[in-house]
Amino acid sequence: MSQVELMEAQLLPFREKLQNHKLYQQLNGVKDIQTFMSMHVFAVWDFMSLLKALQNELTNTSIPWTPRPKASLSRFINEIVHAEESDINEKGEAKSHFEMYLDAMRQIGADDSQMKNFIVNLELGSSVQEALESLEIDNTVKDFVKFTFEVIDSGKGHCIAAAFTFGREDVIPDMFIEILKKADADNIQYNKLRYYLDRHIELDGDEHGPLSLKMIEVMCGDDSVKCQEVIDISKQALNQRILLWDAIERSILKSKKVLF
């Protein structure tokens, strides 16, 4: 059994807990998806920061340029960056997946105001911590993003890769697509989210998933300390995802009580 396979075996209980989360039972209509997206968008955003942190670690983004020791790692991360930061949307326009997600939120009617405020504050020079504290969002969402940046700030490439690869077991619910099919049979009203989901599943399964695992394998090699740190960070990251799912479930249940 390879090191990566051993890692995956130790993370299996966390993955199963995430895959069987009660949140999925609450996703029954478009309003539930709206609530989900208004909170989950922060995980979509900070995924991009993990990605760029890895690009900084594995390629040379400084001038004057000099070659990195392992060009294979540079290639792995650049291929992922190419799609995540500049993919093609449903209109054939170049857009990051984060921007495609925001477009889908607006189309489906999800509240994007807090994310808008967050981006504006960052562009004005606020730190991530400062920008988060100014928002009216669940503290669990803030803690999720804070953990991501703690991993980034560690400066340990293999730990960042762990959070990126294993910590984002983002089970895109099949019921999302089923709900959208019922609410928009002709795929016109909510076509942006349908496209995003289809693209996300396609890339993760066919390209990014295997590339990320290969990246972990090359970065850790036979270093037992690095391998253990990857496992530890991955468990923490998956637990953060579970806590985020808990918070989204609570928010959906709360909104349903208000309605009735």
mmCIF file of N, CA and C in Angstrom, residues 92-221:
data_model
loop_
_atom_site.group_PDB
_atom_site.id
_atom_site.type_symbol
_atom_site.label_atom_id
_atom_site.label_comp_id
_atom_site.label_asym_id
_atom_site.label_seq_id
_atom_site.Cartn_x
_atom_site.Cartn_y
_atom_site.Cartn_z
ATOM 1 N N GLY A 92 -18.784 30.701 -22.574
ATOM 2 C CA GLY A 92 -17.503 30.668 -23.267
ATOM 3 C C GLY A 92 -16.554 31.757 -22.829
ATOM 4 N N GLU A 93 -16.874 32.423 -21.696
ATOM 5 C CA GLU A 93 -16.033 33.499 -21.167
ATOM 6 C C GLU A 93 -15.063 32.935 -20.132
ATOM 7 N N ALA A 94 -13.860 33.502 -20.074
ATOM 8 C CA ALA A 94 -12.884 33.073 -19.072
ATOM 9 C C ALA A 94 -13.265 33.650 -17.708
ATOM 10 N N LYS A 95 -13.391 32.768 -16.715
ATOM 11 C CA LYS A 95 -13.723 33.199 -15.355
ATOM 12 C C LYS A 95 -13.174 32.186 -14.360
ATOM 13 N N SER A 96 -12.861 32.679 -13.168
ATOM 14 C CA SER A 96 -12.468 31.764 -12.096
ATOM 15 C C SER A 96 -13.701 31.018 -11.606
ATOM 16 N N HIS A 97 -13.483 29.882 -10.982
ATOM 17 C CA HIS A 97 -14.615 29.132 -10.437
ATOM 18 C C HIS A 97 -15.317 29.914 -9.338
ATOM 19 N N PHE A 98 -14.559 30.703 -8.596
ATOM 20 C CA PHE A 98 -15.168 31.540 -7.566
ATOM 21 C C PHE A 98 -16.144 32.539 -8.192
ATOM 22 N N GLU A 99 -15.732 33.194 -9.263
ATOM 23 C CA GLU A 99 -16.610 34.150 -9.935
ATOM 24 C C GLU A 99 -17.816 33.450 -10.562
ATOM 25 N N MET A 100 -17.614 32.242 -11.062
ATOM 26 C CA MET A 100 -18.727 31.473 -11.608
ATOM 27 C C MET A 100 -19.719 31.115 -10.502
ATOM 28 N N TYR A 101 -19.201 30.840 -9.327
ATOM 29 C CA TYR A 101 -20.059 30.525 -8.183
ATOM 30 C C TYR A 101 -20.874 31.757 -7.786
ATOM 31 N N LEU A 102 -20.225 32.931 -7.756
ATOM 32 C CA LEU A 102 -20.942 34.171 -7.439
ATOM 33 C C LEU A 102 -22.038 34.446 -8.468
ATOM 34 N N ASP A 103 -21.732 34.229 -9.739
ATOM 35 C CA ASP A 103 -22.743 34.419 -10.787
ATOM 36 C C ASP A 103 -23.936 33.495 -10.554
ATOM 37 N N ALA A 104 -23.634 32.255 -10.168
ATOM 38 C CA ALA A 104 -24.704 31.287 -9.905
ATOM 39 C C ALA A 104 -25.526 31.702 -8.688
ATOM 40 N N MET A 105 -24.854 32.254 -7.670
ATOM 41 C CA MET A 105 -25.574 32.735 -6.484
ATOM 42 C C MET A 105 -26.568 33.835 -6.851
ATOM 43 N N ARG A 106 -26.117 34.777 -7.659
ATOM 44 C CA ARG A 106 -26.989 35.887 -8.049
ATOM 45 C C ARG A 106 -28.176 35.379 -8.860
ATOM 46 N N GLN A 107 -27.921 34.416 -9.729
ATOM 47 C CA GLN A 107 -28.993 33.908 -10.568
ATOM 48 C C GLN A 107 -30.036 33.150 -9.755
ATOM 49 N N ILE A 108 -29.581 32.408 -8.755
ATOM 50 C CA ILE A 108 -30.512 31.600 -7.973
ATOM 51 C C ILE A 108 -31.136 32.383 -6.818
ATOM 52 N N GLY A 109 -30.605 33.590 -6.558
ATOM 53 C CA GLY A 109 -31.180 34.433 -5.515
ATOM 54 C C GLY A 109 -30.568 34.244 -4.148
ATOM 55 N N ALA A 110 -29.348 33.689 -4.082
ATOM 56 C CA ALA A 110 -28.665 33.524 -2.797
ATOM 57 C C ALA A 110 -28.044 34.855 -2.375
ATOM 58 N N ASP A 111 -27.980 35.084 -1.084
ATOM 59 C CA ASP A 111 -27.446 36.336 -0.542
ATOM 60 C C ASP A 111 -25.919 36.346 -0.658
ATOM 61 N N ASP A 112 -25.407 37.252 -1.478
ATOM 62 C CA ASP A 112 -23.953 37.350 -1.652
ATOM 63 C C ASP A 112 -23.401 38.625 -1.012
ATOM 64 N N SER A 113 -24.209 39.318 -0.222
ATOM 65 C CA SER A 113 -23.819 40.626 0.309
ATOM 66 C C SER A 113 -22.616 40.543 1.242
ATOM 67 N N GLN A 114 -22.560 39.501 2.068
ATOM 68 C CA GLN A 114 -21.443 39.390 3.006
ATOM 69 C C GLN A 114 -20.138 39.090 2.283
ATOM 70 N N MET A 115 -20.194 38.260 1.269
ATOM 71 C CA MET A 115 -18.990 37.985 0.483
ATOM 72 C C MET A 115 -18.547 39.232 -0.273
ATOM 73 N N LYS A 116 -19.498 39.992 -0.801
ATOM 74 C CA LYS A 116 -19.157 41.248 -1.484
ATOM 75 C C LYS A 116 -18.425 42.193 -0.535
ATOM 76 N N ASN A 117 -18.966 42.342 0.675
ATOM 77 C CA ASN A 117 -18.342 43.214 1.671
ATOM 78 C C ASN A 117 -16.942 42.730 2.026
ATOM 79 N N PHE A 118 -16.809 41.421 2.130
ATOM 80 C CA PHE A 118 -15.527 40.810 2.464
ATOM 81 C C PHE A 118 -14.465 41.145 1.411
ATOM 82 N N ILE A 119 -14.818 40.960 0.138
ATOM 83 C CA ILE A 119 -13.886 41.234 -0.958
ATOM 84 C C ILE A 119 -13.524 42.713 -0.998
ATOM 85 N N VAL A 120 -14.511 43.582 -0.820
ATOM 86 C CA VAL A 120 -14.252 45.024 -0.821
ATOM 87 C C VAL A 120 -13.262 45.388 0.282
ATOM 88 N N ASN A 121 -13.468 44.853 1.478
ATOM 89 C CA ASN A 121 -12.566 45.150 2.598
ATOM 90 C C ASN A 121 -11.151 44.656 2.331
ATOM 91 N N LEU A 122 -11.031 43.491 1.719
ATOM 92 C CA LEU A 122 -9.702 42.981 1.370
ATOM 93 C C LEU A 122 -9.030 43.889 0.342
ATOM 94 N N GLU A 123 -9.797 44.330 -0.634
ATOM 95 C CA GLU A 123 -9.239 45.202 -1.674
ATOM 96 C C GLU A 123 -8.832 46.565 -1.115
ATOM 97 N N LEU A 124 -9.473 46.969 -0.018
ATOM 98 C CA LEU A 124 -9.129 48.240 0.625
ATOM 99 C C LEU A 124 -7.948 48.117 1.578
ATOM 100 N N GLY A 125 -7.441 46.878 1.727
ATOM 101 C CA GLY A 125 -6.242 46.680 2.530
ATOM 102 C C GLY A 125 -6.433 46.013 3.871
ATOM 103 N N SER A 126 -7.658 45.606 4.201
ATOM 104 C CA SER A 126 -7.885 44.910 5.467
ATOM 105 C C SER A 126 -7.235 43.531 5.426
ATOM 106 N N SER A 127 -6.806 43.049 6.584
ATOM 107 C CA SER A 127 -6.326 41.670 6.677
ATOM 108 C C SER A 127 -7.533 40.731 6.607
ATOM 109 N N VAL A 128 -7.270 39.462 6.379
ATOM 110 C CA VAL A 128 -8.359 38.478 6.349
ATOM 111 C C VAL A 128 -9.104 38.493 7.679
ATOM 112 N N GLN A 129 -8.350 38.534 8.784
ATOM 113 C CA GLN A 129 -8.945 38.560 10.120
ATOM 114 C C GLN A 129 -9.851 39.779 10.286
ATOM 115 N N GLU A 130 -9.362 40.945 9.904
ATOM 116 C CA GLU A 130 -10.142 42.186 10.032
ATOM 117 C C GLU A 130 -11.395 42.135 9.162
ATOM 118 N N ALA A 131 -11.230 41.658 7.939
ATOM 119 C CA ALA A 131 -12.367 41.587 7.017
ATOM 120 C C ALA A 131 -13.432 40.618 7.518
ATOM 121 N N LEU A 132 -12.996 39.499 8.115
ATOM 122 C CA LEU A 132 -13.940 38.528 8.657
ATOM 123 C C LEU A 132 -14.732 39.103 9.822
ATOM 124 N N GLU A 133 -14.021 39.786 10.715
ATOM 125 C CA GLU A 133 -14.671 40.297 11.924
ATOM 126 C C GLU A 133 -15.715 41.353 11.622
ATOM 127 N N SER A 134 -15.615 41.985 10.461
ATOM 128 C CA SER A 134 -16.583 43.028 10.099
ATOM 129 C C SER A 134 -17.880 42.457 9.538
ATOM 130 N N LEU A 135 -17.917 41.136 9.318
ATOM 131 C CA LEU A 135 -19.058 40.511 8.656
ATOM 132 C C LEU A 135 -20.106 39.998 9.632
ATOM 133 N N GLU A 136 -21.345 39.955 9.167
ATOM 134 C CA GLU A 136 -22.442 39.378 9.934
ATOM 135 C C GLU A 136 -22.693 37.961 9.421
ATOM 136 N N ILE A 137 -21.781 37.077 9.757
ATOM 137 C CA ILE A 137 -21.901 35.682 9.355
ATOM 138 C C ILE A 137 -21.673 34.784 10.561
ATOM 139 N N ASP A 138 -22.086 33.535 10.447
ATOM 140 C CA ASP A 138 -21.919 32.566 11.525
ATOM 141 C C ASP A 138 -20.438 32.450 11.897
ATOM 142 N N ASN A 139 -20.162 32.380 13.193
ATOM 143 C CA ASN A 139 -18.771 32.275 13.654
ATOM 144 C C ASN A 139 -18.088 31.018 13.132
ATOM 145 N N THR A 140 -18.855 29.985 12.846
ATOM 146 C CA THR A 140 -18.275 28.753 12.303
ATOM 147 C C THR A 140 -17.654 29.010 10.934
ATOM 148 N N VAL A 141 -18.296 29.859 10.144
ATOM 149 C CA VAL A 141 -17.752 30.209 8.831
ATOM 150 C C VAL A 141 -16.438 30.966 9.011
ATOM 151 N N LYS A 142 -16.424 31.902 9.959
ATOM 152 C CA LYS A 142 -15.199 32.654 10.234
ATOM 153 C C LYS A 142 -14.084 31.712 10.684
ATOM 154 N N ASP A 143 -14.409 30.764 11.560
ATOM 155 C CA ASP A 143 -13.409 29.814 12.067
ATOM 156 C C ASP A 143 -12.866 28.941 10.934
ATOM 157 N N PHE A 144 -13.739 28.593 10.003
ATOM 158 C CA PHE A 144 -13.327 27.780 8.857
ATOM 159 C C PHE A 144 -12.245 28.500 8.052
ATOM 160 N N VAL A 145 -12.503 29.764 7.744
ATOM 161 C CA VAL A 145 -11.545 30.546 6.959
ATOM 162 C C VAL A 145 -10.265 30.790 7.763
ATOM 163 N N LYS A 146 -10.414 31.068 9.055
ATOM 164 C CA LYS A 146 -9.238 31.308 9.903
ATOM 165 C C LYS A 146 -8.329 30.083 9.933
ATOM 166 N N PHE A 147 -8.921 28.901 10.020
ATOM 167 C CA PHE A 147 -8.107 27.675 10.010
ATOM 168 C C PHE A 147 -7.325 27.547 8.704
ATOM 169 N N THR A 148 -7.995 27.827 7.599
ATOM 170 C CA THR A 148 -7.323 27.761 6.299
ATOM 171 C C THR A 148 -6.084 28.643 6.283
ATOM 172 N N PHE A 149 -6.217 29.846 6.817
ATOM 173 C CA PHE A 149 -5.082 30.776 6.772
ATOM 174 C C PHE A 149 -4.024 30.442 7.819
ATOM 175 N N GLU A 150 -4.404 29.742 8.859
ATOM 176 C CA GLU A 150 -3.387 29.237 9.790
ATOM 177 C C GLU A 150 -2.505 28.221 9.078
ATOM 178 N N VAL A 151 -3.114 27.365 8.266
ATOM 179 C CA VAL A 151 -2.352 26.376 7.495
ATOM 180 C C VAL A 151 -1.464 27.085 6.474
ATOM 181 N N ILE A 152 -2.017 28.066 5.774
ATOM 182 C CA ILE A 152 -1.230 28.819 4.792
ATOM 183 C C ILE A 152 -0.055 29.519 5.463
ATOM 184 N N ASP A 153 -0.326 30.143 6.610
ATOM 185 C CA ASP A 153 0.716 30.897 7.320
ATOM 186 C C ASP A 153 1.804 29.993 7.910
ATOM 187 N N SER A 154 1.519 28.695 8.018
ATOM 188 C CA SER A 154 2.531 27.764 8.522
ATOM 189 C C SER A 154 3.724 27.693 7.581
ATOM 190 N N GLY A 155 3.487 27.994 6.304
ATOM 191 C CA GLY A 155 4.556 27.953 5.312
ATOM 192 C C GLY A 155 4.994 26.557 4.937
ATOM 193 N N LYS A 156 4.302 25.546 5.419
ATOM 194 C CA LYS A 156 4.654 24.158 5.107
ATOM 195 C C LYS A 156 3.870 23.710 3.877
ATOM 196 N N GLY A 157 4.577 23.571 2.763
ATOM 197 C CA GLY A 157 3.916 23.236 1.511
ATOM 198 C C GLY A 157 3.093 21.964 1.574
ATOM 199 N N HIS A 158 3.635 20.922 2.228
ATOM 200 C CA HIS A 158 2.905 19.646 2.270
ATOM 201 C C HIS A 158 1.632 19.769 3.111
ATOM 202 N N CYS A 159 1.637 20.660 4.118
ATOM 203 C CA CYS A 159 0.432 20.870 4.934
ATOM 204 C C CYS A 159 -0.621 21.646 4.153
ATOM 205 N N ILE A 160 -0.168 22.634 3.387
ATOM 206 C CA ILE A 160 -1.093 23.377 2.526
ATOM 207 C C ILE A 160 -1.701 22.429 1.492
ATOM 208 N N ALA A 161 -0.856 21.569 0.932
ATOM 209 C CA ALA A 161 -1.340 20.584 -0.048
ATOM 210 C C ALA A 161 -2.326 19.613 0.582
ATOM 211 N N ALA A 162 -2.120 19.286 1.861
ATOM 212 C CA ALA A 162 -3.034 18.387 2.567
ATOM 213 C C ALA A 162 -4.414 19.007 2.703
ATOM 214 N N ALA A 163 -4.462 20.289 3.143
ATOM 215 C CA ALA A 163 -5.743 20.984 3.279
ATOM 216 C C ALA A 163 -6.423 21.125 1.930
ATOM 217 N N PHE A 164 -5.622 21.348 0.891
ATOM 218 C CA PHE A 164 -6.136 21.506 -0.465
ATOM 219 C C PHE A 164 -6.685 20.193 -1.009
ATOM 220 N N THR A 165 -5.952 19.122 -0.805
ATOM 221 C CA THR A 165 -6.283 17.838 -1.427
ATOM 222 C C THR A 165 -7.291 17.029 -0.629
ATOM 223 N N PHE A 166 -7.011 16.824 0.654
ATOM 224 C CA PHE A 166 -7.855 15.963 1.475
ATOM 225 C C PHE A 166 -8.892 16.735 2.285
ATOM 226 N N GLY A 167 -8.577 17.996 2.590
ATOM 227 C CA GLY A 167 -9.479 18.769 3.439
ATOM 228 C C GLY A 167 -10.680 19.311 2.721
ATOM 229 N N ARG A 168 -10.717 19.138 1.419
ATOM 230 C CA ARG A 168 -11.838 19.667 0.648
ATOM 231 C C ARG A 168 -12.663 18.534 0.038
ATOM 232 N N GLU A 169 -13.028 17.589 0.898
ATOM 233 C CA GLU A 169 -13.896 16.502 0.448
ATOM 234 C C GLU A 169 -15.298 17.074 0.258
ATOM 235 N N ASP A 170 -15.410 17.888 -0.772
ATOM 236 C CA ASP A 170 -16.628 18.649 -1.003
ATOM 237 C C ASP A 170 -17.632 17.768 -1.729
ATOM 238 N N VAL A 171 -18.475 17.103 -0.980
ATOM 239 C CA VAL A 171 -19.457 16.222 -1.586
ATOM 240 C C VAL A 171 -20.535 17.099 -2.213
ATOM 241 N N ILE A 172 -20.428 17.324 -3.506
ATOM 242 C CA ILE A 172 -21.453 18.106 -4.183
ATOM 243 C C ILE A 172 -22.715 17.251 -4.238
ATOM 244 N N PRO A 173 -23.716 17.644 -3.494
ATOM 245 C CA PRO A 173 -24.899 16.781 -3.359
ATOM 246 C C PRO A 173 -25.591 16.527 -4.694
ATOM 247 N N ASP A 174 -25.861 15.264 -4.963
ATOM 248 C CA ASP A 174 -26.615 14.915 -6.167
ATOM 249 C C ASP A 174 -27.991 15.575 -6.132
ATOM 250 N N MET A 175 -28.501 15.768 -4.898
ATOM 251 C CA MET A 175 -29.837 16.351 -4.800
ATOM 252 C C MET A 175 -29.865 17.799 -5.264
ATOM 253 N N PHE A 176 -28.701 18.479 -5.268
ATOM 254 C CA PHE A 176 -28.644 19.830 -5.824
ATOM 255 C C PHE A 176 -29.138 19.793 -7.271
ATOM 256 N N ILE A 177 -28.556 18.870 -8.018
ATOM 257 C CA ILE A 177 -28.896 18.769 -9.436
ATOM 258 C C ILE A 177 -30.342 18.333 -9.604
ATOM 259 N N GLU A 178 -30.796 17.423 -8.737
ATOM 260 C CA GLU A 178 -32.183 16.953 -8.811
ATOM 261 C C GLU A 178 -33.160 18.079 -8.499
ATOM 262 N N ILE A 179 -32.841 18.895 -7.485
ATOM 263 C CA ILE A 179 -33.687 20.038 -7.132
ATOM 264 C C ILE A 179 -33.758 21.012 -8.304
ATOM 265 N N LEU A 180 -32.610 21.275 -8.901
ATOM 266 C CA LEU A 180 -32.559 22.221 -10.015
ATOM 267 C C LEU A 180 -33.333 21.697 -11.227
ATOM 268 N N LYS A 181 -33.269 20.397 -11.449
ATOM 269 C CA LYS A 181 -34.006 19.809 -12.569
ATOM 270 C C LYS A 181 -35.508 19.971 -12.378
ATOM 271 N N LYS A 182 -35.968 19.808 -11.124
ATOM 272 C CA LYS A 182 -37.400 19.963 -10.839
ATOM 273 C C LYS A 182 -37.836 21.422 -10.931
ATOM 274 N N ALA A 183 -36.971 22.320 -10.417
ATOM 275 C CA ALA A 183 -37.329 23.741 -10.388
ATOM 276 C C ALA A 183 -37.129 24.419 -11.743
ATOM 277 N N ASP A 184 -36.264 23.832 -12.574
ATOM 278 C CA ASP A 184 -35.903 24.466 -13.848
ATOM 279 C C ASP A 184 -35.628 23.375 -14.877
ATOM 280 N N ALA A 185 -36.694 22.723 -15.296
ATOM 281 C CA ALA A 185 -36.563 21.557 -16.179
ATOM 282 C C ALA A 185 -35.856 21.888 -17.481
ATOM 283 N N ASP A 186 -36.003 23.103 -17.965
ATOM 284 C CA ASP A 186 -35.392 23.492 -19.242
ATOM 285 C C ASP A 186 -33.975 24.039 -19.078
ATOM 286 N N ASN A 187 -33.474 24.057 -17.834
ATOM 287 C CA ASN A 187 -32.112 24.522 -17.530
ATOM 288 C C ASN A 187 -31.868 25.931 -18.085
ATOM 289 N N ILE A 188 -32.790 26.826 -17.766
ATOM 290 C CA ILE A 188 -32.665 28.224 -18.200
ATOM 291 C C ILE A 188 -32.543 29.152 -17.001
ATOM 292 N N GLN A 189 -33.418 28.946 -16.020
ATOM 293 C CA GLN A 189 -33.485 29.842 -14.866
ATOM 294 C C GLN A 189 -32.265 29.720 -13.956
ATOM 295 N N TYR A 190 -31.754 28.472 -13.791
ATOM 296 C CA TYR A 190 -30.620 28.236 -12.896
ATOM 297 C C TYR A 190 -29.478 27.530 -13.613
ATOM 298 N N ASN A 191 -29.285 27.869 -14.882
ATOM 299 C CA ASN A 191 -28.291 27.154 -15.678
ATOM 300 C C ASN A 191 -26.855 27.398 -15.213
ATOM 301 N N LYS A 192 -26.606 28.533 -14.565
ATOM 302 C CA LYS A 192 -25.239 28.832 -14.126
ATOM 303 C C LYS A 192 -24.779 27.865 -13.035
ATOM 304 N N LEU A 193 -25.652 27.563 -12.093
ATOM 305 C CA LEU A 193 -25.289 26.618 -11.034
ATOM 306 C C LEU A 193 -25.165 25.209 -11.589
ATOM 307 N N ARG A 194 -26.045 24.840 -12.502
ATOM 308 C CA ARG A 194 -25.950 23.515 -13.124
ATOM 309 C C ARG A 194 -24.603 23.372 -13.824
ATOM 310 N N TYR A 195 -24.211 24.398 -14.548
ATOM 311 C CA TYR A 195 -22.931 24.354 -15.273
ATOM 312 C C TYR A 195 -21.778 24.264 -14.285
ATOM 313 N N TYR A 196 -21.815 25.065 -13.233
ATOM 314 C CA TYR A 196 -20.745 25.049 -12.224
ATOM 315 C C TYR A 196 -20.611 23.664 -11.610
ATOM 316 N N LEU A 197 -21.725 23.063 -11.225
ATOM 317 C CA LEU A 197 -21.688 21.744 -10.595
ATOM 318 C C LEU A 197 -21.137 20.689 -11.550
ATOM 319 N N ASP A 198 -21.615 20.719 -12.773
ATOM 320 C CA ASP A 198 -21.148 19.743 -13.760
ATOM 321 C C ASP A 198 -19.649 19.899 -14.010
ATOM 322 N N ARG A 199 -19.200 21.141 -14.123
ATOM 323 C CA ARG A 199 -17.776 21.409 -14.377
ATOM 324 C C ARG A 199 -16.920 20.994 -13.193
ATOM 325 N N HIS A 200 -17.407 21.285 -12.000
ATOM 326 C CA HIS A 200 -16.696 20.950 -10.775
ATOM 327 C C HIS A 200 -16.509 19.435 -10.656
ATOM 328 N N ILE A 201 -17.571 18.703 -10.895
ATOM 329 C CA ILE A 201 -17.516 17.236 -10.817
ATOM 330 C C ILE A 201 -16.571 16.677 -11.873
ATOM 331 N N GLU A 202 -16.663 17.213 -13.088
ATOM 332 C CA GLU A 202 -15.817 16.749 -14.192
ATOM 333 C C GLU A 202 -14.334 16.950 -13.893
ATOM 334 N N LEU A 203 -13.970 18.145 -13.446
ATOM 335 C CA LEU A 203 -12.564 18.448 -13.192
ATOM 336 C C LEU A 203 -12.026 17.660 -12.008
ATOM 337 N N ASP A 204 -12.789 17.602 -10.914
ATOM 338 C CA ASP A 204 -12.301 16.906 -9.721
ATOM 339 C C ASP A 204 -12.098 15.426 -9.981
ATOM 340 N N GLY A 205 -13.014 14.832 -10.734
ATOM 341 C CA GLY A 205 -12.915 13.398 -10.973
ATOM 342 C C GLY A 205 -11.873 13.018 -11.998
ATOM 343 N N ASP A 206 -11.803 13.799 -13.071
ATOM 344 C CA ASP A 206 -10.950 13.413 -14.201
ATOM 345 C C ASP A 206 -9.536 13.982 -14.136
ATOM 346 N N GLU A 207 -9.376 15.169 -13.525
ATOM 347 C CA GLU A 207 -8.082 15.835 -13.604
ATOM 348 C C GLU A 207 -7.521 16.250 -12.248
ATOM 349 N N HIS A 208 -8.225 17.099 -11.535
ATOM 350 C CA HIS A 208 -7.656 17.706 -10.337
ATOM 351 C C HIS A 208 -7.459 16.730 -9.186
ATOM 352 N N GLY A 209 -8.397 15.810 -9.022
ATOM 353 C CA GLY A 209 -8.248 14.821 -7.952
ATOM 354 C C GLY A 209 -6.970 14.007 -8.094
ATOM 355 N N PRO A 210 -6.767 13.345 -9.242
ATOM 356 C CA PRO A 210 -5.538 12.573 -9.453
ATOM 357 C C PRO A 210 -4.269 13.432 -9.385
ATOM 358 N N LEU A 211 -4.319 14.653 -9.932
ATOM 359 C CA LEU A 211 -3.150 15.536 -9.884
ATOM 360 C C LEU A 211 -2.791 15.904 -8.446
ATOM 361 N N SER A 212 -3.806 16.181 -7.638
ATOM 362 C CA SER A 212 -3.574 16.565 -6.244
ATOM 363 C C SER A 212 -2.945 15.416 -5.452
ATOM 364 N N LEU A 213 -3.430 14.208 -5.695
ATOM 365 C CA LEU A 213 -2.869 13.047 -4.999
ATOM 366 C C LEU A 213 -1.412 12.825 -5.409
ATOM 367 N N LYS A 214 -1.130 12.996 -6.682
ATOM 368 C CA LYS A 214 0.242 12.842 -7.166
ATOM 369 C C LYS A 214 1.131 13.911 -6.539
ATOM 370 N N MET A 215 0.596 15.101 -6.384
ATOM 371 C CA MET A 215 1.342 16.200 -5.775
ATOM 372 C C MET A 215 1.712 15.857 -4.328
ATOM 373 N N ILE A 216 0.768 15.318 -3.578
ATOM 374 C CA ILE A 216 1.030 14.902 -2.192
ATOM 375 C C ILE A 216 2.117 13.840 -2.155
ATOM 376 N N GLU A 217 2.013 12.898 -3.069
ATOM 377 C CA GLU A 217 2.974 11.785 -3.122
ATOM 378 C C GLU A 217 4.391 12.299 -3.356
ATOM 379 N N VAL A 218 4.548 13.216 -4.296
ATOM 380 C CA VAL A 218 5.875 13.754 -4.624
ATOM 381 C C VAL A 218 6.405 14.627 -3.490
ATOM 382 N N MET A 219 5.543 15.427 -2.875
ATOM 383 C CA MET A 219 5.980 16.354 -1.838
ATOM 384 C C MET A 219 6.414 15.634 -0.561
ATOM 385 N N CYS A 220 5.751 14.545 -0.252
ATOM 386 C CA CYS A 220 6.072 13.812 0.982
ATOM 387 C C CYS A 220 7.135 12.752 0.782
ATOM 388 N N GLY A 221 7.108 12.081 -0.353
ATOM 389 C CA GLY A 221 8.058 10.999 -0.586
ATOM 390 C C GLY A 221 7.968 9.961 0.510
#
